[in-house]
PDB file of C-alpha atoms in Angstrom:
ATOM      1  CA  UNK A   1     185.110 248.992   2.691  1.00 50.00           C
ATOM      2  CA  UNK A   2     184.599 248.291   6.479  1.00 61.00           C
ATOM      3  CA  UNK A   3     184.115 251.230   8.867  1.00 62.00           C
ATOM      4  CA  UNK A   4     187.218 252.961  10.162  1.00 83.00           C
ATOM      5  CA  UNK A   5     186.473 251.951  13.676  1.00 87.00           C
ATOM      6  CA  UNK A   6     184.968 248.667  14.799  1.00 91.00           C
ATOM      7  CA  UNK A   7     182.538 248.941  17.593  1.00 95.00           C
ATOM      8  CA  UNK A   8     181.999 246.132  19.957  1.00 96.00           C
ATOM      9  CA  UNK A   9     180.500 245.392  23.401  1.00 98.00           C
ATOM     10  CA  UNK A  10     181.544 243.070  26.209  1.00 98.00           C
ATOM     11  CA  UNK A  11     180.183 242.056  29.614  1.00 98.00           C
ATOM     12  CA  UNK A  12     181.639 241.730  33.121  1.00 98.00           C
ATOM     13  CA  UNK A  13     179.458 239.052  34.620  1.00 98.00           C
ATOM     14  CA  UNK A  14     180.265 238.276  38.306  1.00 97.00           C
ATOM     15  CA  UNK A  15     178.741 235.567  40.452  1.00 97.00           C
ATOM     16  CA  UNK A  16     179.816 234.519  43.993  1.00 96.00           C
ATOM     17  CA  UNK A  17     183.300 236.020  43.615  1.00 96.00           C
ATOM     18  CA  UNK A  18     183.870 234.536  40.102  1.00 98.00           C
ATOM     19  CA  UNK A  19     183.927 236.264  36.676  1.00 98.00           C
ATOM     20  CA  UNK A  20     182.699 234.617  33.574  1.00 98.00           C
ATOM     21  CA  UNK A  21     185.333 234.343  30.814  1.00 98.00           C
ATOM     22  CA  UNK A  22     185.655 232.834  27.313  1.00 98.00           C
ATOM     23  CA  UNK A  23     188.678 230.910  26.615  1.00 97.00           C
ATOM     24  CA  UNK A  24     190.443 230.751  23.237  1.00 95.00           C
ATOM     25  CA  UNK A  25     193.465 229.040  21.681  1.00 94.00           C
ATOM     26  CA  UNK A  26     194.729 230.625  18.526  1.00 88.00           C
ATOM     27  CA  UNK A  27     198.045 231.829  17.038  1.00 85.00           C
ATOM     28  CA  UNK A  28     198.883 233.768  20.189  1.00 82.00           C
ATOM     29  CA  UNK A  29     198.278 230.650  22.412  1.00 89.00           C
ATOM     30  CA  UNK A  30     195.609 230.019  25.091  1.00 93.00           C
ATOM     31  CA  UNK A  31     194.046 233.155  26.502  1.00 93.00           C
ATOM     32  CA  UNK A  32     190.877 234.467  28.091  1.00 96.00           C
ATOM     33  CA  UNK A  33     188.602 237.340  27.264  1.00 95.00           C
ATOM     34  CA  UNK A  34     185.320 238.758  28.379  1.00 97.00           C
ATOM     35  CA  UNK A  35     182.375 237.483  26.458  1.00 98.00           C
ATOM     36  CA  UNK A  36     181.310 240.073  23.802  1.00 97.00           C
ATOM     37  CA  UNK A  37     181.857 241.015  20.209  1.00 96.00           C
ATOM     38  CA  UNK A  38     181.117 243.388  17.318  1.00 95.00           C
ATOM     39  CA  UNK A  39     177.843 245.257  16.753  1.00 97.00           C
ATOM     40  CA  UNK A  40     176.154 244.300  13.503  1.00 96.00           C
ATOM     41  CA  UNK A  41     174.545 246.968  11.254  1.00 94.00           C
ATOM     42  CA  UNK A  42     171.343 248.193  12.719  1.00 96.00           C
ATOM     43  CA  UNK A  43     172.195 246.842  16.193  1.00 97.00           C
ATOM     44  CA  UNK A  44     172.700 248.971  19.245  1.00 98.00           C
ATOM     45  CA  UNK A  45     175.855 248.106  21.425  1.00 97.00           C
ATOM     46  CA  UNK A  46     173.478 246.867  24.205  1.00 98.00           C
ATOM     47  CA  UNK A  47     171.829 244.517  21.743  1.00 98.00           C
ATOM     48  CA  UNK A  48     175.105 243.396  20.476  1.00 98.00           C
ATOM     49  CA  UNK A  49     176.387 242.638  24.008  1.00 99.00           C
ATOM     50  CA  UNK A  50     173.271 240.568  24.909  1.00 99.00           C
ATOM     51  CA  UNK A  51     173.586 238.699  21.471  1.00 98.00           C
ATOM     52  CA  UNK A  52     177.347 238.040  21.738  1.00 98.00           C
ATOM     53  CA  UNK A  53     177.230 236.860  25.407  1.00 98.00           C
ATOM     54  CA  UNK A  54     174.658 234.443  24.313  1.00 98.00           C
ATOM     55  CA  UNK A  55     176.480 233.295  21.263  1.00 97.00           C
ATOM     56  CA  UNK A  56     179.942 232.912  23.095  1.00 97.00           C
ATOM     57  CA  UNK A  57     178.764 231.750  26.598  1.00 98.00           C
ATOM     58  CA  UNK A  58     175.129 230.555  26.230  1.00 97.00           C
ATOM     59  CA  UNK A  59     174.086 233.078  28.880  1.00 98.00           C
ATOM     60  CA  UNK A  60     171.075 235.235  28.944  1.00 98.00           C
ATOM     61  CA  UNK A  61     171.718 238.602  30.469  1.00 99.00           C
ATOM     62  CA  UNK A  62     170.453 242.067  30.960  1.00 98.00           C
ATOM     63  CA  UNK A  63     172.615 245.014  30.684  1.00 98.00           C
ATOM     64  CA  UNK A  64     173.600 246.867  33.747  1.00 96.00           C
ATOM     65  CA  UNK A  65     175.729 250.117  34.033  1.00 94.00           C
ATOM     66  CA  UNK A  66     178.503 251.102  31.465  1.00 96.00           C
ATOM     67  CA  UNK A  67     181.852 250.314  33.193  1.00 95.00           C
ATOM     68  CA  UNK A  68     184.375 251.444  30.739  1.00 94.00           C
ATOM     69  CA  UNK A  69     185.119 252.353  27.145  1.00 96.00           C
ATOM     70  CA  UNK A  70     188.335 250.661  25.824  1.00 93.00           C
ATOM     71  CA  UNK A  71     190.173 251.910  22.662  1.00 91.00           C
ATOM     72  CA  UNK A  72     192.667 249.956  20.629  1.00 87.00           C
ATOM     73  CA  UNK A  73     194.710 251.690  18.019  1.00 80.00           C
ATOM     74  CA  UNK A  74     196.746 249.263  15.921  1.00 71.00           C
ATOM     75  CA  UNK A  75     199.376 251.908  15.080  1.00 68.00           C
ATOM     76  CA  UNK A  76     200.232 252.294  18.774  1.00 62.00           C
ATOM     77  CA  UNK A  77     200.354 248.543  19.438  1.00 57.00           C
ATOM     78  CA  UNK A  78     202.197 247.351  16.335  1.00 53.00           C
ATOM     79  CA  UNK A  79     199.003 245.590  15.449  1.00 47.00           C
ATOM     80  CA  UNK A  80     199.350 243.271  18.412  1.00 51.00           C
ATOM     81  CA  UNK A  81     195.574 242.662  18.430  1.00 55.00           C
ATOM     82  CA  UNK A  82     194.862 243.082  14.743  1.00 62.00           C
ATOM     83  CA  UNK A  83     195.033 245.797  12.181  1.00 71.00           C
ATOM     84  CA  UNK A  84     191.611 247.300  12.895  1.00 81.00           C
ATOM     85  CA  UNK A  85     190.904 250.396  15.120  1.00 85.00           C
ATOM     86  CA  UNK A  86     188.508 249.197  17.811  1.00 89.00           C
ATOM     87  CA  UNK A  87     186.211 250.807  20.310  1.00 93.00           C
ATOM     88  CA  UNK A  88     184.861 248.365  23.016  1.00 94.00           C
ATOM     89  CA  UNK A  89     182.100 249.411  25.427  1.00 97.00           C
ATOM     90  CA  UNK A  90     182.241 247.148  28.504  1.00 97.00           C
ATOM     91  CA  UNK A  91     179.031 246.775  30.501  1.00 97.00           C
ATOM     92  CA  UNK A  92     178.029 245.155  33.739  1.00 97.00           C
ATOM     93  CA  UNK A  93     176.098 241.983  32.769  1.00 98.00           C
ATOM     94  CA  UNK A  94     173.453 240.580  34.879  1.00 98.00           C
ATOM     95  CA  UNK A  95     172.474 236.946  34.526  1.00 98.00           C
ATOM     96  CA  UNK A  96     168.715 236.253  34.054  1.00 98.00           C
ATOM     97  CA  UNK A  97     167.277 233.850  36.545  1.00 97.00           C
ATOM     98  CA  UNK A  98     167.798 230.219  35.507  1.00 96.00           C
ATOM     99  CA  UNK A  99     170.477 231.144  32.869  1.00 97.00           C
ATOM    100  CA  UNK A 100     173.498 228.998  33.130  1.00 96.00           C
ATOM    101  CA  UNK A 101     176.614 229.749  31.005  1.00 98.00           C
ATOM    102  CA  UNK A 102     177.820 226.886  28.882  1.00 97.00           C
ATOM    103  CA  UNK A 103     179.926 226.232  25.723  1.00 96.00           C
ATOM    104  CA  UNK A 104     177.819 227.063  22.635  1.00 93.00           C
ATOM    105  CA  UNK A 105     176.867 224.436  20.129  1.00 90.00           C
ATOM    106  CA  UNK A 106     178.600 226.557  17.404  1.00 90.00           C
ATOM    107  CA  UNK A 107     181.539 228.359  19.186  1.00 91.00           C
ATOM    108  CA  UNK A 108     183.570 231.097  17.759  1.00 86.00           C
ATOM    109  CA  UNK A 109     186.736 230.168  15.785  1.00 88.00           C
ATOM    110  CA  UNK A 110     189.386 229.063  18.298  1.00 93.00           C
ATOM    111  CA  UNK A 111     186.912 229.172  21.232  1.00 96.00           C
ATOM    112  CA  UNK A 112     187.734 226.230  23.578  1.00 97.00           C
ATOM    113  CA  UNK A 113     185.760 227.088  26.800  1.00 97.00           C
ATOM    114  CA  UNK A 114     183.614 229.161  28.992  1.00 98.00           C
ATOM    115  CA  UNK A 115     184.777 229.286  32.588  1.00 98.00           C
ATOM    116  CA  UNK A 116     183.829 230.965  35.930  1.00 98.00           C
ATOM    117  CA  UNK A 117     187.232 232.121  37.170  1.00 98.00           C
ATOM    118  CA  UNK A 118     187.876 233.468  40.797  1.00 97.00           C
ATOM    119  CA  UNK A 119     188.269 237.255  40.639  1.00 96.00           C
ATOM    120  CA  UNK A 120     191.621 237.004  42.687  1.00 95.00           C
ATOM    121  CA  UNK A 121     193.123 234.665  39.939  1.00 96.00           C
ATOM    122  CA  UNK A 122     192.654 237.318  37.217  1.00 94.00           C
ATOM    123  CA  UNK A 123     196.116 238.848  37.568  1.00 92.00           C
ATOM    124  CA  UNK A 124     197.573 235.329  37.020  1.00 94.00           C
ATOM    125  CA  UNK A 125     195.757 234.487  33.765  1.00 93.00           C
ATOM    126  CA  UNK A 126     196.714 234.954  30.240  1.00 91.00           C
ATOM    127  CA  UNK A 127     194.120 237.560  29.118  1.00 90.00           C
ATOM    128  CA  UNK A 128     193.785 239.104  25.647  1.00 83.00           C
ATOM    129  CA  UNK A 129     194.955 242.395  27.195  1.00 84.00           C
ATOM    130  CA  UNK A 130     197.555 242.439  30.021  1.00 83.00           C
ATOM    131  CA  UNK A 131     195.841 245.581  31.445  1.00 85.00           C
ATOM    132  CA  UNK A 132     192.368 244.018  31.686  1.00 88.00           C
ATOM    133  CA  UNK A 133     192.578 242.558  35.164  1.00 90.00           C
ATOM    134  CA  UNK A 134     193.318 246.079  36.592  1.00 90.00           C
ATOM    135  CA  UNK A 135     190.623 247.582  34.578  1.00 90.00           C
ATOM    136  CA  UNK A 136     188.102 244.985  35.765  1.00 92.00           C
ATOM    137  CA  UNK A 137     189.170 245.523  39.329  1.00 90.00           C
ATOM    138  CA  UNK A 138     188.739 249.304  39.039  1.00 89.00           C
ATOM    139  CA  UNK A 139     185.267 248.851  37.714  1.00 89.00           C
ATOM    140  CA  UNK A 140     184.241 246.259  40.473  1.00 88.00           C
ATOM    141  CA  UNK A 141     185.741 248.427  43.290  1.00 86.00           C
ATOM    142  CA  UNK A 142     182.842 250.822  42.414  1.00 76.00           C
ATOM    143  CA  UNK A 143     184.159 253.431  40.043  1.00 69.00           C
ATOM    144  CA  UNK A 144     181.319 255.918  40.223  1.00 75.00           C
ATOM    145  CA  UNK A 145     181.186 256.528  36.461  1.00 87.00           C
ATOM    146  CA  UNK A 146     182.392 254.929  33.329  1.00 90.00           C
ATOM    147  CA  UNK A 147     185.977 255.668  32.321  1.00 88.00           C
ATOM    148  CA  UNK A 148     188.041 255.648  29.160  1.00 90.00           C
ATOM    149  CA  UNK A 149     190.995 253.277  28.601  1.00 87.00           C
ATOM    150  CA  UNK A 150     193.447 253.674  25.913  1.00 86.00           C
ATOM    151  CA  UNK A 151     194.840 250.146  25.325  1.00 78.00           C
ATOM    152  CA  UNK A 152     198.603 249.924  26.244  1.00 69.00           C
ATOM    153  CA  UNK A 153     200.567 247.273  24.447  1.00 64.00           C
TER     154      UNK A 153
END
């Protein structure tokens, strides 16, 4: 039986006014998300974030500060994003010198792209969560400490 809460990590990676996003096309249609994913057994969330960013975006990063903790409860959201309770830790991701994001050789199911998107275009994109642009903006404005987000559906 899987754990009650799935723990994952994502990265906000910004370069020259653009944010790195992963593009998917699945049953909900085309949408974007931060690079990241679930932690494997025996793996820290920082290790999971580094691994998932490389797997999804081909980018080598170091982990910066914790920006936010996002919680998704399927009961509150009528299972809009799946039936599993999720806790997502979102970190600042810092590209290592010489690392250039690219589409991986073996992309995740339904993954169709890796894109640098202008920060001011975020509110106009179809993101996996409609509240994500505001959450990212709050983090980038310099929120002095991490904050908690209860996903609104």
